[in-house]
Every structure is written in C-alpha cells, then in structure tokens.
Amino acid sequence: MYRSASGDCEQETREEEAMKLGLACQEWGFFQLVNHGISDEVIERMKYEIQDQYSLELERIKSILLSSMSKNLGAEGLADMFKDGMQSVRINYYPPCHHSSKVLGLSPHSDGSGLTLLLQVNQVEGLQIKKNGRWLPIKPLSSAFIVNIDTLEIMSHGKYKSIEHRLVINPEKERMSITTFCMPRLDVGSRFNSQARGRK
Ligand SMILES: O=C(O)CCC(=O)C(=O)O
Ligand SMILES: [Fe+2]
C-alpha cells in the first residue's frame, strides 16, 4: 500500500501525492520513493554491510569452496569459471499461516545458478530437500550457510547433484532467509548450455 511518509499531511496533499503516484505508475512504471521513514543511518549501514562486508565475505567463501571442489573433481580452473560471475541475492520472507498444511512457501524447485549459499536469518525450520523420493527437513544451524549445487551438476558431468527442494510454512512463526545465487561467467554458462543441448 502506498502511504505518504509523513503520515500527518493534510488530506489535500495526500490526494495530490496519490495522484502523482498514479501518474508515475501509468506513465513511467518507475519512480523513486523518498521520505519513507527509514532513517539514513539504517540505510547507510545496510548499503555498507551488503557491499563491503557481506558480498566480499561471500566471494571469499565461494572461492574456497570452489577450489576444494575443483580438486575433488580433478577439474582445474573451476574457481576461475566463477570469478567475476554475477551474484544475485534474494531475501525470502515467509509469514506464518494457520493453514500451513494447505500452502507452500516455495514449491519444489532446483535453483538455476551455479552454486547457492543460503543463510537462515532466524532459526525457524521450513526448508526440505528431496532424497530417495522423501522430503527431509534441514535443521537450521545458527550462523551456518546452507550450500546447494545447481548447474555445477552439469559442469561436473553429473558427479555433483542438484537437489530438488521446497519450503514449508510454519503455522506460528515467520521465517526469513537470504539466498545468494552464484553464477559462472557468462561465456562459461553458454558453453555448457550448448554442450547440454548437443547431448539431447
Ligand atoms: O528459504 C529457504 O530456505 C529456501 C530458499 C530457496 O530455496 C531459494 O531462494 O531458492
Ligand atoms: Fe531454492
């Protein structure tokens, strides 16, 4: 819902703002939201932590993991294939739902990046992975990253497995997680895609 940030503005201003919002949505489909009530301090801290701390630290963890996988697979240069590859981050929020048996937070899927690093923000269970036809819950460990293999399955010629997973909702508690999808460099991705197409 759009709400004027100061909250106490006159009815007239509110109507004017709502009209401007409507126009921006109709004519541009893009707009910048100011006076939203989140303090500069919180925003600056968030920017700093995402840019200078979290993503740099993840980059470090990713290269350590990939070097080790590279040795394990006997596939030199795996870490290099991900160097300067795109990373995208998704913050997932799952509100509690009393009809939790009738809904899913995320339906069964496997991720489309190369490798995924997932951080559970709170310790609420919900993630399940499919193993031998059964859904197994993943117990949240505080401060652990949950790592899952995606297109690395193709890159490892099937030696590593990309596993289907889903998210079930808790009836009482909300859940939050931060997923970082790590892609190989674009040229590597297209090389593997055309190889995979060639195999069909
Ligand atoms: O929230 C989770 O634990 C799972 C998230 C997930 O599978 C995804 O973002 O692709
Ligand atoms: Fe996923």
PDB file of C-alpha atoms and ligand atoms in Angstrom:
ATOM      1  CA  MET A   1       0.000   0.000   0.000  1.00  0.00           C
ATOM      2  CA  TYR A   2       1.260   3.476  -0.796  1.00  0.00           C
ATOM      3  CA  ARG A   3       1.272   5.767   2.176  1.00  0.00           C
ATOM      4  CA  SER A   4       2.501   9.305   2.424  1.00  0.00           C
ATOM      5  CA  ALA A   5       5.576   9.057   4.612  1.00  0.00           C
ATOM      6  CA  SER A   6       4.933  11.925   6.996  1.00  0.00           C
ATOM      7  CA  GLY A   7       1.578  10.336   7.799  1.00  0.00           C
ATOM      8  CA  ASP A   8       0.076  13.547   9.130  1.00  0.00           C
ATOM      9  CA  CYS A   9      -0.127  15.609   5.967  1.00  0.00           C
ATOM     10  CA  GLU A  10      -3.330  17.345   5.046  1.00  0.00           C
ATOM     11  CA  GLN A  11      -5.972  15.454   3.159  1.00  0.00           C
ATOM     12  CA  GLU A  12      -5.328  17.680   0.145  1.00  0.00           C
ATOM     13  CA  THR A  13      -1.598  16.893  -0.006  1.00  0.00           C
ATOM     14  CA  ARG A  14      -2.348  13.224   0.430  1.00  0.00           C
ATOM     15  CA  GLU A  15      -4.707  13.291  -2.514  1.00  0.00           C
ATOM     16  CA  GLU A  16      -2.155  15.176  -4.591  1.00  0.00           C
ATOM     17  CA  GLU A  17       0.536  12.638  -3.694  1.00  0.00           C
ATOM     18  CA  ALA A  18      -1.775   9.751  -4.550  1.00  0.00           C
ATOM     19  CA  MET A  19      -2.455  11.376  -7.913  1.00  0.00           C
ATOM     20  CA  LYS A  20       1.275  11.777  -8.606  1.00  0.00           C
ATOM     21  CA  LEU A  21       1.792   8.141  -7.663  1.00  0.00           C
ATOM     22  CA  GLY A  22      -0.910   7.066 -10.100  1.00  0.00           C
ATOM     23  CA  LEU A  23       0.627   9.172 -12.868  1.00  0.00           C
ATOM     24  CA  ALA A  24       4.137   7.818 -12.239  1.00  0.00           C
ATOM     25  CA  CYS A  25       2.803   4.255 -12.376  1.00  0.00           C
ATOM     26  CA  GLN A  26       0.820   4.893 -15.547  1.00  0.00           C
ATOM     27  CA  GLU A  27       3.314   6.968 -17.494  1.00  0.00           C
ATOM     28  CA  TRP A  28       6.657   5.648 -16.329  1.00  0.00           C
ATOM     29  CA  GLY A  29       6.222   2.463 -14.360  1.00  0.00           C
ATOM     30  CA  PHE A  30       9.278   3.583 -12.358  1.00  0.00           C
ATOM     31  CA  PHE A  31       9.651   6.068  -9.533  1.00  0.00           C
ATOM     32  CA  GLN A  32      11.926   6.921  -6.615  1.00  0.00           C
ATOM     33  CA  LEU A  33      10.423   6.766  -3.146  1.00  0.00           C
ATOM     34  CA  VAL A  34      11.685   9.383  -0.683  1.00  0.00           C
ATOM     35  CA  ASN A  35      10.520  10.351   2.815  1.00  0.00           C
ATOM     36  CA  HIS A  36       9.796   6.695   3.548  1.00  0.00           C
ATOM     37  CA  GLY A  37      10.560   6.905   7.250  1.00  0.00           C
ATOM     38  CA  ILE A  38      13.598   4.580   7.308  1.00  0.00           C
ATOM     39  CA  SER A  39      16.474   6.522   8.836  1.00  0.00           C
ATOM     40  CA  ASP A  40      19.567   7.396   6.767  1.00  0.00           C
ATOM     41  CA  GLU A  41      21.634   5.600   9.368  1.00  0.00           C
ATOM     42  CA  VAL A  42      19.828   2.285   8.822  1.00  0.00           C
ATOM     43  CA  ILE A  43      20.027   2.661   5.043  1.00  0.00           C
ATOM     44  CA  GLU A  44      23.715   3.576   5.021  1.00  0.00           C
ATOM     45  CA  ARG A  45      24.547   0.698   7.366  1.00  0.00           C
ATOM     46  CA  MET A  46      22.632  -1.707   5.133  1.00  0.00           C
ATOM     47  CA  LYS A  47      24.419  -0.484   1.983  1.00  0.00           C
ATOM     48  CA  TYR A  48      27.799  -0.739   3.671  1.00  0.00           C
ATOM     49  CA  GLU A  49      27.137  -4.181   5.074  1.00  0.00           C
ATOM     50  CA  ILE A  50      25.845  -5.581   1.784  1.00  0.00           C
ATOM     51  CA  GLN A  51      28.547  -4.044  -0.359  1.00  0.00           C
ATOM     52  CA  ASP A  52      31.670  -4.024   1.734  1.00  0.00           C
ATOM     53  CA  GLN A  53      31.070  -6.838   4.142  1.00  0.00           C
ATOM     54  CA  TYR A  54      28.567  -9.488   3.148  1.00  0.00           C
ATOM     55  CA  SER A  55      29.246  -9.759  -0.573  1.00  0.00           C
ATOM     56  CA  LEU A  56      33.026  -9.624  -0.128  1.00  0.00           C
ATOM     57  CA  GLU A  57      32.921 -12.294   2.555  1.00  0.00           C
ATOM     58  CA  LEU A  58      30.683 -14.470   0.385  1.00  0.00           C
ATOM     59  CA  GLU A  59      33.101 -14.069  -2.502  1.00  0.00           C
ATOM     60  CA  ARG A  60      35.856 -15.367  -0.231  1.00  0.00           C
ATOM     61  CA  ILE A  61      33.800 -18.359   0.954  1.00  0.00           C
ATOM     62  CA  LYS A  62      32.745 -19.119  -2.628  1.00  0.00           C
ATOM     63  CA  SER A  63      36.316 -19.267  -3.883  1.00  0.00           C
ATOM     64  CA  ILE A  64      37.433 -21.514  -1.022  1.00  0.00           C
ATOM     65  CA  LEU A  65      34.550 -23.905  -1.727  1.00  0.00           C
ATOM     66  CA  LEU A  66      35.145 -23.905  -5.471  1.00  0.00           C
ATOM     67  CA  SER A  67      38.896 -24.510  -5.128  1.00  0.00           C
ATOM     68  CA  SER A  68      38.198 -27.501  -2.951  1.00  0.00           C
ATOM     69  CA  MET A  69      35.530 -28.811  -5.353  1.00  0.00           C
ATOM     70  CA  SER A  70      37.896 -28.247  -8.233  1.00  0.00           C
ATOM     71  CA  LYS A  71      40.491 -30.510  -6.566  1.00  0.00           C
ATOM     72  CA  ASN A  72      37.861 -33.072  -5.687  1.00  0.00           C
ATOM     73  CA  LEU A  73      36.577 -33.204  -9.265  1.00  0.00           C
ATOM     74  CA  GLY A  74      40.021 -33.082 -10.800  1.00  0.00           C
ATOM     75  CA  ALA A  75      38.677 -30.154 -12.805  1.00  0.00           C
ATOM     76  CA  GLU A  76      41.231 -27.404 -12.765  1.00  0.00           C
ATOM     77  CA  GLY A  77      40.019 -23.844 -13.152  1.00  0.00           C
ATOM     78  CA  LEU A  78      36.544 -24.304 -11.684  1.00  0.00           C
ATOM     79  CA  ALA A  79      37.055 -21.358  -9.323  1.00  0.00           C
ATOM     80  CA  ASP A  80      38.195 -19.255 -12.288  1.00  0.00           C
ATOM     81  CA  MET A  81      34.980 -20.022 -14.149  1.00  0.00           C
ATOM     82  CA  PHE A  82      33.068 -18.297 -11.348  1.00  0.00           C
ATOM     83  CA  LYS A  83      35.461 -15.366 -10.969  1.00  0.00           C
ATOM     84  CA  ASP A  84      33.623 -12.143 -11.886  1.00  0.00           C
ATOM     85  CA  GLY A  85      30.463 -14.184 -12.426  1.00  0.00           C
ATOM     86  CA  MET A  86      27.221 -12.499 -11.420  1.00  0.00           C
ATOM     87  CA  GLN A  87      25.850 -12.881  -7.914  1.00  0.00           C
ATOM     88  CA  SER A  88      22.232 -12.214  -7.142  1.00  0.00           C
ATOM     89  CA  VAL A  89      20.732 -12.033  -3.698  1.00  0.00           C
ATOM     90  CA  ARG A  90      17.146 -12.763  -2.726  1.00  0.00           C
ATOM     91  CA  ILE A  91      15.644 -12.098   0.674  1.00  0.00           C
ATOM     92  CA  ASN A  92      12.804 -14.517   1.356  1.00  0.00           C
ATOM     93  CA  TYR A  93      10.102 -13.744   3.873  1.00  0.00           C
ATOM     94  CA  TYR A  94       7.536 -16.390   4.771  1.00  0.00           C
ATOM     95  CA  PRO A  95       4.722 -15.170   7.034  1.00  0.00           C
ATOM     96  CA  PRO A  96       3.178 -17.734   9.404  1.00  0.00           C
ATOM     97  CA  CYS A  97      -0.015 -19.348   8.179  1.00  0.00           C
ATOM     98  CA  HIS A  98      -2.536 -21.288  10.259  1.00  0.00           C
ATOM     99  CA  HIS A  99      -3.447 -23.314   7.177  1.00  0.00           C
ATOM    100  CA  SER A 100       0.198 -24.295   6.746  1.00  0.00           C
ATOM    101  CA  SER A 101      -0.627 -27.820   5.579  1.00  0.00           C
ATOM    102  CA  LYS A 102      -2.509 -26.348   2.629  1.00  0.00           C
ATOM    103  CA  VAL A 103       0.175 -23.936   1.414  1.00  0.00           C
ATOM    104  CA  LEU A 104       3.845 -23.965   0.448  1.00  0.00           C
ATOM    105  CA  GLY A 105       6.333 -21.099   0.866  1.00  0.00           C
ATOM    106  CA  LEU A 106       8.243 -22.239  -2.201  1.00  0.00           C
ATOM    107  CA  SER A 107       7.097 -25.106  -4.356  1.00  0.00           C
ATOM    108  CA  PRO A 108       9.565 -27.869  -5.301  1.00  0.00           C
ATOM    109  CA  HIS A 109      12.350 -26.490  -7.486  1.00  0.00           C
ATOM    110  CA  SER A 110      16.052 -26.613  -8.102  1.00  0.00           C
ATOM    111  CA  ASP A 111      17.989 -23.365  -8.447  1.00  0.00           C
ATOM    112  CA  GLY A 112      19.260 -22.079 -11.766  1.00  0.00           C
ATOM    113  CA  SER A 113      22.593 -20.589 -10.734  1.00  0.00           C
ATOM    114  CA  GLY A 114      25.877 -22.491 -10.395  1.00  0.00           C
ATOM    115  CA  LEU A 115      26.047 -22.680  -6.633  1.00  0.00           C
ATOM    116  CA  THR A 116      23.719 -21.299  -3.965  1.00  0.00           C
ATOM    117  CA  LEU A 117      24.642 -20.084  -0.478  1.00  0.00           C
ATOM    118  CA  LEU A 118      21.696 -19.719   1.851  1.00  0.00           C
ATOM    119  CA  LEU A 119      21.671 -18.021   5.236  1.00  0.00           C
ATOM    120  CA  GLN A 120      18.734 -18.588   7.563  1.00  0.00           C
ATOM    121  CA  VAL A 121      18.009 -15.304   9.288  1.00  0.00           C
ATOM    122  CA  ASN A 122      16.016 -16.858  12.109  1.00  0.00           C
ATOM    123  CA  GLN A 123      16.076 -20.402  13.381  1.00  0.00           C
ATOM    124  CA  VAL A 124      12.687 -21.487  12.074  1.00  0.00           C
ATOM    125  CA  GLU A 125      12.567 -24.767  10.187  1.00  0.00           C
ATOM    126  CA  GLY A 126      10.950 -24.942   6.783  1.00  0.00           C
ATOM    127  CA  LEU A 127      13.482 -25.960   4.165  1.00  0.00           C
ATOM    128  CA  GLN A 128      13.151 -29.548   2.950  1.00  0.00           C
ATOM    129  CA  ILE A 129      15.221 -31.429   0.395  1.00  0.00           C
ATOM    130  CA  LYS A 130      14.198 -34.465  -1.634  1.00  0.00           C
ATOM    131  CA  LYS A 131      16.284 -37.558  -1.075  1.00  0.00           C
ATOM    132  CA  ASN A 132      15.318 -41.000  -2.376  1.00  0.00           C
ATOM    133  CA  GLY A 133      11.775 -39.806  -3.027  1.00  0.00           C
ATOM    134  CA  ARG A 134      11.275 -38.407   0.506  1.00  0.00           C
ATOM    135  CA  TRP A 135      11.254 -34.850   1.817  1.00  0.00           C
ATOM    136  CA  LEU A 136      13.884 -34.357   4.545  1.00  0.00           C
ATOM    137  CA  PRO A 137      13.844 -31.257   6.794  1.00  0.00           C
ATOM    138  CA  ILE A 138      17.057 -29.247   7.124  1.00  0.00           C
ATOM    139  CA  LYS A 139      17.730 -28.286  10.729  1.00  0.00           C
ATOM    140  CA  PRO A 140      18.838 -24.665  10.915  1.00  0.00           C
ATOM    141  CA  LEU A 141      22.287 -24.282  12.465  1.00  0.00           C
ATOM    142  CA  SER A 142      22.904 -20.788  13.722  1.00  0.00           C
ATOM    143  CA  SER A 143      25.450 -18.923  11.556  1.00  0.00           C
ATOM    144  CA  ALA A 144      25.892 -21.846   9.114  1.00  0.00           C
ATOM    145  CA  PHE A 145      25.454 -21.367   5.383  1.00  0.00           C
ATOM    146  CA  ILE A 146      23.388 -23.967   3.579  1.00  0.00           C
ATOM    147  CA  VAL A 147      25.131 -24.664   0.295  1.00  0.00           C
ATOM    148  CA  ASN A 148      23.468 -26.275  -2.675  1.00  0.00           C
ATOM    149  CA  ILE A 149      24.717 -27.418  -6.039  1.00  0.00           C
ATOM    150  CA  ASP A 150      22.909 -26.082  -9.091  1.00  0.00           C
ATOM    151  CA  THR A 151      24.321 -26.127 -12.631  1.00  0.00           C
ATOM    152  CA  LEU A 152      27.549 -27.410 -11.092  1.00  0.00           C
ATOM    153  CA  GLU A 153      25.799 -30.732 -11.695  1.00  0.00           C
ATOM    154  CA  ILE A 154      26.231 -30.162 -15.443  1.00  0.00           C
ATOM    155  CA  MET A 155      29.712 -28.699 -15.039  1.00  0.00           C
ATOM    156  CA  SER A 156      30.778 -31.765 -13.052  1.00  0.00           C
ATOM    157  CA  HIS A 157      29.243 -34.076 -15.671  1.00  0.00           C
ATOM    158  CA  GLY A 158      26.722 -35.352 -13.147  1.00  0.00           C
ATOM    159  CA  LYS A 159      29.208 -36.145 -10.387  1.00  0.00           C
ATOM    160  CA  TYR A 160      27.713 -33.465  -8.136  1.00  0.00           C
ATOM    161  CA  LYS A 161      23.950 -33.399  -7.611  1.00  0.00           C
ATOM    162  CA  SER A 162      21.474 -30.568  -7.875  1.00  0.00           C
ATOM    163  CA  ILE A 163      18.725 -31.464  -5.431  1.00  0.00           C
ATOM    164  CA  GLU A 164      15.070 -30.516  -5.563  1.00  0.00           C
ATOM    165  CA  HIS A 165      13.958 -28.541  -2.517  1.00  0.00           C
ATOM    166  CA  ARG A 166      10.867 -26.786  -1.192  1.00  0.00           C
ATOM    167  CA  LEU A 167       9.816 -24.566   1.670  1.00  0.00           C
ATOM    168  CA  VAL A 168       7.017 -25.423   4.061  1.00  0.00           C
ATOM    169  CA  ILE A 169       5.360 -22.768   6.167  1.00  0.00           C
ATOM    170  CA  ASN A 170       5.308 -22.663   9.956  1.00  0.00           C
ATOM    171  CA  PRO A 171       1.811 -22.163  11.447  1.00  0.00           C
ATOM    172  CA  GLU A 172       3.063 -19.914  14.277  1.00  0.00           C
ATOM    173  CA  LYS A 173       6.353 -18.292  13.343  1.00  0.00           C
ATOM    174  CA  GLU A 174       7.587 -16.204  10.471  1.00  0.00           C
ATOM    175  CA  ARG A 175      10.744 -17.238   8.669  1.00  0.00           C
ATOM    176  CA  MET A 176      13.390 -15.261   6.797  1.00  0.00           C
ATOM    177  CA  SER A 177      16.311 -16.345   4.691  1.00  0.00           C
ATOM    178  CA  ILE A 178      18.863 -14.718   2.392  1.00  0.00           C
ATOM    179  CA  THR A 179      19.771 -16.640  -0.735  1.00  0.00           C
ATOM    180  CA  THR A 180      22.864 -15.776  -2.773  1.00  0.00           C
ATOM    181  CA  PHE A 181      22.941 -17.288  -6.227  1.00  0.00           C
ATOM    182  CA  CYS A 182      26.470 -17.533  -7.675  1.00  0.00           C
ATOM    183  CA  MET A 183      26.694 -17.792 -11.442  1.00  0.00           C
ATOM    184  CA  PRO A 184      29.620 -18.829 -13.562  1.00  0.00           C
ATOM    185  CA  ARG A 185      30.895 -16.193 -16.006  1.00  0.00           C
ATOM    186  CA  LEU A 186      28.541 -15.708 -18.965  1.00  0.00           C
ATOM    187  CA  ASP A 187      30.868 -17.249 -21.553  1.00  0.00           C
ATOM    188  CA  VAL A 188      31.235 -20.374 -19.394  1.00  0.00           C
ATOM    189  CA  GLY A 189      27.454 -20.627 -18.978  1.00  0.00           C
ATOM    190  CA  SER A 190      26.767 -20.502 -22.699  1.00  0.00           C
ATOM    191  CA  ARG A 191      29.500 -23.056 -23.427  1.00  0.00           C
ATOM    192  CA  PHE A 192      27.880 -25.500 -21.007  1.00  0.00           C
ATOM    193  CA  ASN A 193      24.382 -24.760 -22.295  1.00  0.00           C
ATOM    194  CA  SER A 194      25.343 -25.554 -25.861  1.00  0.00           C
ATOM    195  CA  GLN A 195      27.097 -28.731 -24.697  1.00  0.00           C
ATOM    196  CA  ALA A 196      23.956 -29.755 -22.830  1.00  0.00           C
ATOM    197  CA  ARG A 197      21.776 -29.022 -25.888  1.00  0.00           C
ATOM    198  CA  GLY A 198      24.178 -31.047 -28.046  1.00  0.00           C
ATOM    199  CA  ARG A 199      23.701 -34.071 -25.803  1.00  0.00           C
ATOM    200  CA  LYS A 200      19.899 -34.206 -26.284  1.00  0.00           C
TER     201      LYS A 200
HETATM  202  O1  LIG B   1      14.180 -20.008   2.259  1.00  0.00           O
HETATM  203  C1  LIG B   1      14.773 -21.068   2.053  1.00  0.00           C
HETATM  204  O2  LIG B   1      15.310 -21.718   2.951  1.00  0.00           O
HETATM  205  C2  LIG B   1      14.856 -21.641   0.671  1.00  0.00           C
HETATM  206  C3  LIG B   1      15.062 -20.588  -0.363  1.00  0.00           C
HETATM  207  C4  LIG B   1      15.251 -21.158  -1.735  1.00  0.00           C
HETATM  208  O3  LIG B   1      15.190 -22.321  -1.990  1.00  0.00           O
HETATM  209  C5  LIG B   1      15.536 -20.210  -2.817  1.00  0.00           C
HETATM  210  O4  LIG B   1      15.570 -18.984  -2.564  1.00  0.00           O
HETATM  211  O5  LIG B   1      15.722 -20.674  -3.961  1.00  0.00           O
HETATM  212 FE    FE B   2      15.993 -22.724  -3.954  1.00  0.00          FE
END
